[in-house]
Tab-separated table of C-alpha atoms in Angstrom:
chain	number	residue	atom	x	y	z
A	1	UNK	CA	129.543	40.903	10.346
A	2	UNK	CA	133.151	40.802	11.523
A	3	UNK	CA	135.574	43.615	12.278
A	4	UNK	CA	139.347	43.472	12.025
A	5	UNK	CA	140.786	45.322	15.050
A	6	UNK	CA	142.621	48.536	14.212
A	7	UNK	CA	143.292	51.922	15.771
A	8	UNK	CA	139.580	52.798	15.521
A	9	UNK	CA	138.949	50.015	18.044
A	10	UNK	CA	140.190	52.454	20.675
A	11	UNK	CA	137.494	55.033	19.888
A	12	UNK	CA	134.582	53.569	21.950
A	13	UNK	CA	136.389	53.382	25.321
A	14	UNK	CA	138.250	56.633	24.643
A	15	UNK	CA	135.001	58.468	23.882
A	16	UNK	CA	133.239	57.105	26.961
A	17	UNK	CA	136.128	57.806	29.356
A	18	UNK	CA	136.874	61.318	28.093
A	19	UNK	CA	133.203	62.323	28.041
A	20	UNK	CA	132.660	60.926	31.545
A	21	UNK	CA	135.549	62.952	32.931
A	22	UNK	CA	134.556	66.132	31.074
A	23	UNK	CA	130.794	66.079	31.492
A	24	UNK	CA	130.469	64.053	34.739
A	25	UNK	CA	127.396	62.437	33.123
A	26	UNK	CA	128.181	58.743	33.222
A	27	UNK	CA	125.055	57.431	31.513
A	28	UNK	CA	125.365	59.857	28.608
A	29	UNK	CA	129.063	59.031	28.231
A	30	UNK	CA	128.446	55.285	28.191
A	31	UNK	CA	125.612	55.675	25.691
A	32	UNK	CA	127.711	57.808	23.333
A	33	UNK	CA	130.663	55.440	23.728
A	34	UNK	CA	128.382	52.549	22.794
A	35	UNK	CA	127.046	54.452	19.779
A	36	UNK	CA	130.599	55.302	18.686
A	37	UNK	CA	131.543	51.640	18.881
A	38	UNK	CA	128.527	50.571	16.855
A	39	UNK	CA	129.361	53.175	14.204
A	40	UNK	CA	132.919	51.863	14.004
A	41	UNK	CA	131.727	48.254	13.859
A	42	UNK	CA	129.212	49.003	11.084
A	43	UNK	CA	131.809	51.105	9.228
A	44	UNK	CA	129.801	54.281	9.811
A	45	UNK	CA	126.718	53.014	7.986
A	46	UNK	CA	123.745	54.585	9.875
A	47	UNK	CA	121.251	51.882	8.862
A	48	UNK	CA	123.622	49.093	9.853
A	49	UNK	CA	124.359	50.936	13.099
A	50	UNK	CA	120.672	50.988	14.030
A	51	UNK	CA	120.367	47.302	13.170
A	52	UNK	CA	123.398	46.440	15.299
A	53	UNK	CA	122.034	48.542	18.185
A	54	UNK	CA	118.755	46.615	18.081
A	55	UNK	CA	120.641	43.319	17.992
A	56	UNK	CA	122.936	44.401	20.826
A	57	UNK	CA	120.150	45.239	23.255
A	58	UNK	CA	118.168	42.183	22.226
A	59	UNK	CA	121.188	40.096	23.221
A	60	UNK	CA	121.648	42.008	26.482
A	61	UNK	CA	118.016	41.536	27.506
A	62	UNK	CA	118.125	37.844	26.651
A	63	UNK	CA	121.324	37.091	28.564
A	64	UNK	CA	120.432	35.556	31.959
A	65	UNK	CA	123.473	36.756	33.905
A	66	UNK	CA	122.970	40.354	32.749
A	67	UNK	CA	119.287	40.332	33.700
A	68	UNK	CA	120.131	38.868	37.100
A	69	UNK	CA	122.842	41.463	37.677
A	70	UNK	CA	120.438	44.283	36.808
A	71	UNK	CA	117.816	42.705	39.060
A	72	UNK	CA	120.370	42.519	41.841
A	73	UNK	CA	121.197	46.224	41.444
A	74	UNK	CA	117.528	47.166	41.829
A	75	UNK	CA	116.708	44.724	44.636
A	76	UNK	CA	119.664	45.798	46.733
A	77	UNK	CA	118.069	49.249	46.815
A	78	UNK	CA	114.952	47.680	48.307
A	79	UNK	CA	117.000	45.885	50.966
A	80	UNK	CA	118.944	49.000	51.959
A	81	UNK	CA	115.825	51.178	52.136
A	82	UNK	CA	113.982	48.630	54.270
A	83	UNK	CA	116.901	48.400	56.693
A	84	UNK	CA	117.164	52.187	56.827
A	85	UNK	CA	113.462	52.751	57.529
A	86	UNK	CA	113.394	50.020	60.156
A	87	UNK	CA	115.979	51.800	62.296
A	88	UNK	CA	118.339	48.841	61.961
A	89	UNK	CA	121.282	50.974	60.849
A	90	UNK	CA	120.837	53.286	63.839
A	91	UNK	CA	120.580	50.301	66.158
A	92	UNK	CA	123.741	48.746	64.729
A	93	UNK	CA	125.723	51.972	65.118
A	94	UNK	CA	124.371	52.407	68.648
A	95	UNK	CA	125.346	48.842	69.497
A	96	UNK	CA	128.936	49.337	68.374
A	97	UNK	CA	129.332	52.845	69.692
A	98	UNK	CA	127.574	52.806	73.023
A	99	UNK	CA	127.363	49.212	74.209
A	100	UNK	CA	130.665	47.851	72.923
A	101	UNK	CA	132.420	51.237	72.675
A	102	UNK	CA	134.128	50.227	69.443
A	103	UNK	CA	133.590	53.464	67.548
A	104	UNK	CA	135.289	56.447	69.096
A	105	UNK	CA	136.992	58.133	66.161
A	106	UNK	CA	137.034	58.589	62.407
A	107	UNK	CA	139.864	56.070	62.266
A	108	UNK	CA	137.860	53.484	64.149
A	109	UNK	CA	134.797	53.983	61.960
A	110	UNK	CA	136.765	53.598	58.724
A	111	UNK	CA	138.637	50.600	60.120
A	112	UNK	CA	135.257	48.956	60.713
A	113	UNK	CA	134.396	49.519	57.033
A	114	UNK	CA	137.844	48.226	56.039
A	115	UNK	CA	137.482	45.100	58.177
A	116	UNK	CA	134.048	44.467	56.672
A	117	UNK	CA	135.590	44.585	53.209
A	118	UNK	CA	138.267	42.086	54.235
A	119	UNK	CA	135.916	39.602	55.847
A	120	UNK	CA	133.235	39.540	53.140
A	121	UNK	CA	135.167	38.252	50.136
A	122	UNK	CA	132.383	36.264	48.521
A	123	UNK	CA	131.540	38.726	45.745
A	124	UNK	CA	132.934	42.181	45.078
A	125	UNK	CA	129.526	43.857	44.622
A	126	UNK	CA	128.195	42.420	47.893
A	127	UNK	CA	131.425	43.424	49.637
A	128	UNK	CA	131.125	47.058	48.532
A	129	UNK	CA	127.421	47.298	49.288
A	130	UNK	CA	127.648	45.863	52.798
A	131	UNK	CA	130.705	47.954	53.659
A	132	UNK	CA	128.936	51.029	52.290
A	133	UNK	CA	125.742	50.295	54.227
A	134	UNK	CA	127.736	50.149	57.447
A	135	UNK	CA	129.861	53.211	56.635
A	136	UNK	CA	127.255	55.670	55.373
A	137	UNK	CA	125.635	56.468	58.727
A	138	UNK	CA	129.102	56.857	60.251
A	139	UNK	CA	130.401	59.364	57.686
A	140	UNK	CA	128.705	62.472	59.053
A	141	UNK	CA	129.046	61.354	62.671
A	142	UNK	CA	132.814	60.968	62.480
A	143	UNK	CA	133.602	63.513	59.799
A	144	UNK	CA	134.834	61.545	56.810
A	145	UNK	CA	133.608	62.090	53.285
A	146	UNK	CA	131.493	59.768	51.190
A	147	UNK	CA	134.345	59.841	48.656
A	148	UNK	CA	136.718	58.435	51.288
A	149	UNK	CA	134.125	55.789	52.098
A	150	UNK	CA	133.819	54.869	48.399
A	151	UNK	CA	137.607	54.552	48.195
A	152	UNK	CA	137.716	52.163	51.153
A	153	UNK	CA	134.814	50.108	49.770
A	154	UNK	CA	136.339	49.881	46.293
A	155	UNK	CA	139.902	49.254	47.463
A	156	UNK	CA	138.947	46.310	49.613
A	157	UNK	CA	136.295	44.622	47.441
A	158	UNK	CA	138.111	43.622	44.242
A	159	UNK	CA	141.569	43.196	45.843
A	160	UNK	CA	140.228	40.843	48.509
A	161	UNK	CA	138.096	38.899	46.029
A	162	UNK	CA	141.101	38.490	43.719
A	163	UNK	CA	143.276	37.210	46.577
A	164	UNK	CA	140.839	34.951	48.430
A	165	UNK	CA	139.474	33.229	45.367
A	166	UNK	CA	136.753	31.054	46.902
A	167	UNK	CA	134.237	32.941	44.796
A	168	UNK	CA	133.263	33.771	41.226
A	169	UNK	CA	136.700	35.289	40.586
A	170	UNK	CA	138.321	31.973	41.377
A	171	UNK	CA	135.823	30.115	39.201
A	172	UNK	CA	136.648	32.302	36.184
A	173	UNK	CA	140.404	32.049	36.676
A	174	UNK	CA	140.261	28.288	37.201
A	175	UNK	CA	138.306	27.933	33.972
A	176	UNK	CA	140.877	29.969	32.037
A	177	UNK	CA	143.798	28.063	33.555
A	178	UNK	CA	142.128	24.710	32.872
A	179	UNK	CA	141.692	25.711	29.227
A	180	UNK	CA	145.408	26.474	28.960
A	181	UNK	CA	146.255	23.131	30.557
A	182	UNK	CA	144.081	21.423	27.947
A	183	UNK	CA	145.881	23.367	25.211
A	184	UNK	CA	149.227	22.124	26.484
A	185	UNK	CA	150.612	25.502	27.554
A	186	UNK	CA	150.427	24.727	31.286
A	187	UNK	CA	151.343	21.626	33.230
A	188	UNK	CA	149.906	20.544	36.568
A	189	UNK	CA	146.767	21.044	38.625
A	190	UNK	CA	144.650	24.141	37.948
A	191	UNK	CA	143.960	24.840	41.628
A	192	UNK	CA	147.650	24.595	42.509
A	193	UNK	CA	148.605	26.938	39.664
A	194	UNK	CA	145.959	29.469	40.756
A	195	UNK	CA	147.105	29.390	44.392
A	196	UNK	CA	150.717	29.996	43.331
A	197	UNK	CA	149.616	32.784	40.958
A	198	UNK	CA	147.651	34.657	43.609
A	199	UNK	CA	150.892	35.057	45.564
A	200	UNK	CA	152.065	37.382	42.774
A	201	UNK	CA	148.922	39.537	42.821
A	202	UNK	CA	151.086	42.445	43.936
A	203	UNK	CA	148.605	45.227	43.183
A	204	UNK	CA	145.893	43.736	45.389
A	205	UNK	CA	148.292	43.310	48.315
A	206	UNK	CA	149.718	46.825	47.996
A	207	UNK	CA	146.237	48.357	47.556
A	208	UNK	CA	145.016	46.731	50.770
A	209	UNK	CA	148.103	47.821	52.719
A	210	UNK	CA	147.871	51.342	51.316
A	211	UNK	CA	144.181	51.606	52.209
A	212	UNK	CA	144.981	50.626	55.788
A	213	UNK	CA	147.766	53.236	55.911
A	214	UNK	CA	145.463	55.923	54.484
A	215	UNK	CA	142.925	55.187	57.221
A	216	UNK	CA	145.409	54.889	60.072
A	217	UNK	CA	147.400	58.034	59.227
A	218	UNK	CA	144.358	59.937	57.875
A	219	UNK	CA	146.299	60.555	54.680
A	220	UNK	CA	144.420	62.586	52.093
A	221	UNK	CA	146.175	63.351	48.812
A	222	UNK	CA	145.171	64.969	45.546
A	223	UNK	CA	141.451	65.636	45.029
A	224	UNK	CA	140.578	63.780	48.243
A	225	UNK	CA	141.761	66.813	50.207
A	226	UNK	CA	138.841	68.822	48.844
A	227	UNK	CA	136.259	66.397	50.139
A	228	UNK	CA	135.464	66.245	53.801
A	229	UNK	CA	132.385	65.818	55.918
A	230	UNK	CA	131.918	68.038	58.974
A	231	UNK	CA	131.308	66.428	62.330
A	232	UNK	CA	127.596	66.570	63.032
A	233	UNK	CA	125.469	65.536	65.932
A	234	UNK	CA	124.292	61.965	65.506
A	235	UNK	CA	120.557	61.939	64.960
A	236	UNK	CA	119.113	58.439	64.906
A	237	UNK	CA	116.485	57.720	62.282
A	238	UNK	CA	114.477	55.786	64.840
A	239	UNK	CA	114.882	55.886	68.601
A	240	UNK	CA	116.060	52.675	70.204
A	241	UNK	CA	116.683	51.051	66.813
A	242	UNK	CA	117.081	47.291	66.920
A	243	UNK	CA	120.500	46.202	65.624
A	244	UNK	CA	119.117	42.794	64.632
A	245	UNK	CA	117.036	44.532	61.949
A	246	UNK	CA	120.339	45.180	60.147
A	247	UNK	CA	122.406	42.228	61.338
A	248	UNK	CA	120.004	39.539	60.129
A	249	UNK	CA	119.763	40.940	56.567
A	250	UNK	CA	123.572	41.201	56.439
A	251	UNK	CA	123.940	37.616	57.600
A	252	UNK	CA	121.407	36.480	55.015
A	253	UNK	CA	123.334	38.287	52.283
A	254	UNK	CA	126.648	36.742	53.283
A	255	UNK	CA	125.337	33.226	53.870
A	256	UNK	CA	123.013	33.364	50.880
A	257	UNK	CA	125.831	33.955	48.399
A	258	UNK	CA	127.730	30.915	49.680
A	259	UNK	CA	124.600	28.765	49.607
A	260	UNK	CA	123.608	29.756	46.087
A	261	UNK	CA	127.166	29.474	44.767
A	262	UNK	CA	127.148	25.924	46.145
A	263	UNK	CA	123.726	25.156	44.616
A	264	UNK	CA	124.439	26.655	41.190
A	265	UNK	CA	127.861	25.003	41.158
A	266	UNK	CA	126.430	21.553	41.797
A	267	UNK	CA	128.148	21.295	45.165
A	268	UNK	CA	131.315	23.146	44.084
A	269	UNK	CA	131.590	26.790	45.183
A	270	UNK	CA	134.185	27.531	42.527
A	271	UNK	CA	131.821	26.450	39.757
A	272	UNK	CA	128.849	28.471	40.952
A	273	UNK	CA	127.244	31.350	39.071
A	274	UNK	CA	128.051	34.682	40.694
A	275	UNK	CA	125.190	36.549	38.990
A	276	UNK	CA	122.652	33.894	40.010
A	277	UNK	CA	124.023	33.759	43.541
A	278	UNK	CA	123.725	37.504	44.207
A	279	UNK	CA	120.281	37.748	42.578
A	280	UNK	CA	118.787	34.851	44.526
A	281	UNK	CA	120.481	36.136	47.672
A	282	UNK	CA	118.635	39.442	47.340
A	283	UNK	CA	115.329	37.605	46.968
A	284	UNK	CA	116.140	35.494	50.023
A	285	UNK	CA	117.078	38.601	51.993
A	286	UNK	CA	113.875	40.411	51.055
A	287	UNK	CA	111.894	37.373	52.191
A	288	UNK	CA	113.820	37.185	55.448
A	289	UNK	CA	113.296	40.892	56.081
A	290	UNK	CA	109.558	40.577	55.442
A	291	UNK	CA	109.272	37.733	57.932
A	292	UNK	CA	111.440	39.357	60.599
A	293	UNK	CA	109.894	42.804	60.353
A	294	UNK	CA	106.344	41.457	60.474
A	295	UNK	CA	107.084	39.212	63.460
A	296	UNK	CA	108.622	42.157	65.304
A	297	UNK	CA	105.804	44.480	64.260
A	298	UNK	CA	108.228	46.940	62.708
A	299	UNK	CA	106.289	47.495	59.485
A	300	UNK	CA	102.926	46.740	57.995
A	301	UNK	CA	102.750	45.052	54.614
A	302	UNK	CA	101.856	48.399	53.093
A	303	UNK	CA	104.902	50.073	54.651
A	304	UNK	CA	107.102	47.171	53.580
A	305	UNK	CA	105.890	47.412	49.982
A	306	UNK	CA	106.300	51.187	49.884
A	307	UNK	CA	109.848	50.999	51.264
A	308	UNK	CA	110.866	48.176	48.930
A	309	UNK	CA	109.420	49.940	45.901
A	310	UNK	CA	110.986	53.253	46.881
A	311	UNK	CA	114.419	51.682	47.305
A	312	UNK	CA	114.165	49.877	43.972
A	313	UNK	CA	113.060	53.064	42.230
A	314	UNK	CA	115.996	54.988	43.712
A	315	UNK	CA	118.498	52.522	42.255
A	316	UNK	CA	116.874	52.157	38.858
A	317	UNK	CA	119.221	54.831	37.376
A	318	UNK	CA	122.182	52.798	38.643
A	319	UNK	CA	120.798	49.690	36.942
A	320	UNK	CA	120.493	51.712	33.726
A	321	UNK	CA	124.137	52.778	34.017
A	322	UNK	CA	125.128	49.145	34.527
A	323	UNK	CA	123.133	48.161	31.447
A	324	UNK	CA	125.079	50.620	29.304
A	325	UNK	CA	128.333	49.530	30.971
A	326	UNK	CA	127.522	46.011	29.774
A	327	UNK	CA	126.543	47.399	26.362
A	328	UNK	CA	129.829	49.214	25.831
A	329	UNK	CA	131.633	46.100	27.041
A	330	UNK	CA	129.931	44.070	24.313
A	331	UNK	CA	130.714	46.717	21.704
A	332	UNK	CA	134.357	46.897	22.765
A	333	UNK	CA	134.483	43.144	22.295
A	334	UNK	CA	132.894	43.436	18.842
A	335	UNK	CA	135.479	45.938	17.591
A	336	UNK	CA	138.331	43.972	19.191
A	337	UNK	CA	139.778	46.629	21.485
A	338	UNK	CA	141.342	44.005	23.725
A	339	UNK	CA	142.842	42.057	20.831
A	340	UNK	CA	144.239	45.250	19.310
A	341	UNK	CA	145.950	46.203	22.568
A	342	UNK	CA	147.197	42.661	23.119
A	343	UNK	CA	148.882	42.797	19.732
A	344	UNK	CA	151.473	45.180	21.132
A	345	UNK	CA	152.721	42.417	23.416
A	346	UNK	CA	153.102	39.727	20.822
A	347	UNK	CA	156.413	41.003	19.532
A	348	UNK	CA	159.520	39.339	20.926
A	349	UNK	CA	160.557	40.508	24.401
A	350	UNK	CA	163.180	39.511	26.948
A	351	UNK	CA	161.554	37.371	29.631
A	352	UNK	CA	162.974	39.564	32.370
A	353	UNK	CA	160.643	42.344	31.259
A	354	UNK	CA	157.676	40.153	30.362
A	355	UNK	CA	155.878	40.173	33.777
A	356	UNK	CA	156.007	43.983	33.965
A	357	UNK	CA	154.891	44.306	30.332
A	358	UNK	CA	151.958	41.954	30.939
A	359	UNK	CA	150.955	43.980	34.004
A	360	UNK	CA	151.086	47.292	32.119
A	361	UNK	CA	149.116	46.040	29.138
A	362	UNK	CA	146.519	44.308	31.309
A	363	UNK	CA	146.132	47.581	33.226
A	364	UNK	CA	145.598	49.585	30.032
A	365	UNK	CA	143.149	47.014	28.731
A	366	UNK	CA	141.107	46.966	31.950
A	367	UNK	CA	141.070	50.767	32.062
A	368	UNK	CA	139.917	50.977	28.437
A	369	UNK	CA	137.324	48.223	28.656
A	370	UNK	CA	136.131	48.756	32.249
A	371	UNK	CA	136.264	45.054	33.064
A	372	UNK	CA	138.841	43.060	34.987
A	373	UNK	CA	137.176	39.751	34.112
A	374	UNK	CA	137.217	40.569	30.406
A	375	UNK	CA	140.875	41.475	30.715
A	376	UNK	CA	141.621	38.140	32.372
A	377	UNK	CA	139.837	36.331	29.550
A	378	UNK	CA	141.856	38.099	26.823
A	379	UNK	CA	145.249	38.510	28.479
A	380	UNK	CA	145.732	35.243	30.351
A	381	UNK	CA	145.889	33.028	27.222
A	382	UNK	CA	148.246	35.501	25.516
A	383	UNK	CA	150.550	35.790	28.530
A	384	UNK	CA	150.645	32.025	29.025
A	385	UNK	CA	151.377	31.345	25.337
A	386	UNK	CA	154.213	33.872	25.342
A	387	UNK	CA	155.585	32.491	28.582
A	388	UNK	CA	155.456	28.920	27.305
A	389	UNK	CA	157.567	29.885	24.306
A	390	UNK	CA	160.426	30.855	26.604
A	391	UNK	CA	159.732	28.625	29.586
A	392	UNK	CA	158.816	31.536	31.859
A	393	UNK	CA	157.492	31.027	35.387
A	394	UNK	CA	153.773	30.875	34.653
A	395	UNK	CA	152.327	31.827	38.088
A	396	UNK	CA	154.230	35.119	37.892
A	397	UNK	CA	152.706	35.951	34.505
A	398	UNK	CA	149.212	34.937	35.615
A	399	UNK	CA	149.657	37.066	38.739
A	400	UNK	CA	150.612	39.991	36.497
A	401	UNK	CA	147.399	39.530	34.493
A	402	UNK	CA	145.286	39.478	37.685
A	403	UNK	CA	147.045	42.527	39.141
A	404	UNK	CA	146.772	44.515	35.933
A	405	UNK	CA	143.100	43.665	35.551
A	406	UNK	CA	142.243	44.841	39.064
A	407	UNK	CA	144.421	47.984	38.804
A	408	UNK	CA	143.034	49.162	35.471
A	409	UNK	CA	139.492	48.406	36.581
A	410	UNK	CA	140.025	50.509	39.726
A	411	UNK	CA	141.055	53.497	37.632
A	412	UNK	CA	138.352	53.237	34.979
A	413	UNK	CA	135.261	55.473	35.122
A	414	UNK	CA	133.326	52.979	32.975
A	415	UNK	CA	133.921	50.037	35.321
A	416	UNK	CA	130.837	48.466	36.901
A	417	UNK	CA	132.739	47.918	40.166
A	418	UNK	CA	133.556	51.613	40.530
A	419	UNK	CA	129.923	52.424	39.744
A	420	UNK	CA	128.717	50.048	42.465
A	421	UNK	CA	131.237	51.441	44.974
A	422	UNK	CA	129.930	54.969	44.298
A	423	UNK	CA	126.427	53.661	44.821
A	424	UNK	CA	127.420	51.921	48.051
A	425	UNK	CA	128.934	55.083	49.494
A	426	UNK	CA	126.281	57.445	48.147
A	427	UNK	CA	128.664	59.785	46.340
A	428	UNK	CA	129.028	61.127	42.816
A	429	UNK	CA	130.619	58.531	40.572
A	430	UNK	CA	133.136	60.821	38.861
A	431	UNK	CA	134.134	62.307	42.232
A	432	UNK	CA	134.892	58.766	43.380
A	433	UNK	CA	136.993	58.048	40.294
A	434	UNK	CA	138.984	61.261	40.682
A	435	UNK	CA	139.634	60.898	44.394
A	436	UNK	CA	140.592	57.226	44.161
A	437	UNK	CA	142.915	57.619	41.188
A	438	UNK	CA	146.016	58.978	43.024
A	439	UNK	CA	145.913	56.115	45.529
A	440	UNK	CA	145.394	53.535	42.787
A	441	UNK	CA	148.312	54.982	40.814
A	442	UNK	CA	150.556	54.775	43.874
A	443	UNK	CA	149.680	51.134	44.362
A	444	UNK	CA	150.055	50.532	40.621
A	445	UNK	CA	153.563	52.014	40.542
A	446	UNK	CA	154.480	49.881	43.538
A	447	UNK	CA	153.140	46.772	41.807
A	448	UNK	CA	155.063	47.620	38.631
A	449	UNK	CA	158.267	47.865	40.671
A	450	UNK	CA	157.525	44.481	42.226
A	451	UNK	CA	156.991	42.870	38.815
A	452	UNK	CA	160.225	44.380	37.509
A	453	UNK	CA	162.091	43.007	40.530
A	454	UNK	CA	160.369	39.619	40.345
A	455	UNK	CA	161.105	39.371	36.627
A	456	UNK	CA	164.769	40.092	37.245
A	457	UNK	CA	165.069	37.636	40.146
A	458	UNK	CA	162.934	34.776	38.815
A	459	UNK	CA	163.378	35.006	35.059
A	460	UNK	CA	167.132	35.676	34.989
A	461	UNK	CA	168.905	32.440	33.988
């Protein structure tokens, strides 16, 4: 069955986004958005809709990268619960605060989370989760909200990963650029084109600078003003916690992703599988924790199993939300939402305005579909083809696609990255979306201005 994209293609994402904002029930909203999309795709035939639903979930549960991503979401709960029960988090905070005297204020605590997000650029989910694991015990101690923590996690993860592209992001973009070179729309080396394009990733740069300013000046705007955490006395979960019980798992997570990207890429990090890398990294980390904790006598095997199972069980609802996020993504692809939106850009347009128009449409597409990578896959070929027709500066257009994808994804309540950032910080998902939105819009407006200026300067004959 095929579906010709039309205005009804907008119904699935619109239903999911509006319901999520109104009801604050993300899983229900994603499920109803998926059902709406299947109804549209099957032309409102109930029997065909049920058949398509069965086929959809059969495909999802037979797709290796989806299964590995869901496994990762559950296993990371086991890792975090084991570290928490071991006293490693308390030991790490004590190490920074008392021995090295690095944490003396709310600003310093959030800057630590921010720096963590900058340094760990291997994979956006890992970045958010590690930054959140470090920031959560500091939130109550230094009086900042979990929503502010989620904002810092989210606004460093994707921007950094889309700028420092020695990761799965770079692998995807290189593949798309290489395809366009093969089609004759681009000339030159794919790596060189990507490096030049990243320079024009204005949204990511502005988002990182804005996040730093928000932390430094303690700038709360919009809904963020309503969320604050009172200063409370710091009560360690375990006296004299050992910082190594947290540091070693973190090191395993960071190193493991690089190792498994290298292995799955056949010796090339940029060709590695991100989903495989994060899944195998979690297994490696759980094994390392088991060995370390047993050697140190921190936990018995029974305690280890109970903690691991409890952590996995706690994150099972998040894995379910991710499953339906993937489901609605597939449905949106079936009904051609991205292609329908892209059609608005295919009309003739002066090249001066083209970079800004690409950025705006990529932003709308990412917001509607909840995926920056999907937006890259749809928009990059269209932007390049349009640019080739008028000999536009291609890195600028590719940079506009990357910026728009990250911006729209940051604003979308159905994005898996915003879901994971909420999980990392331990806050309500819709609260995170609402509190982050004003900051994302500020950065988005700034990026739009930059693309307008760049289009005028670079594309003017």
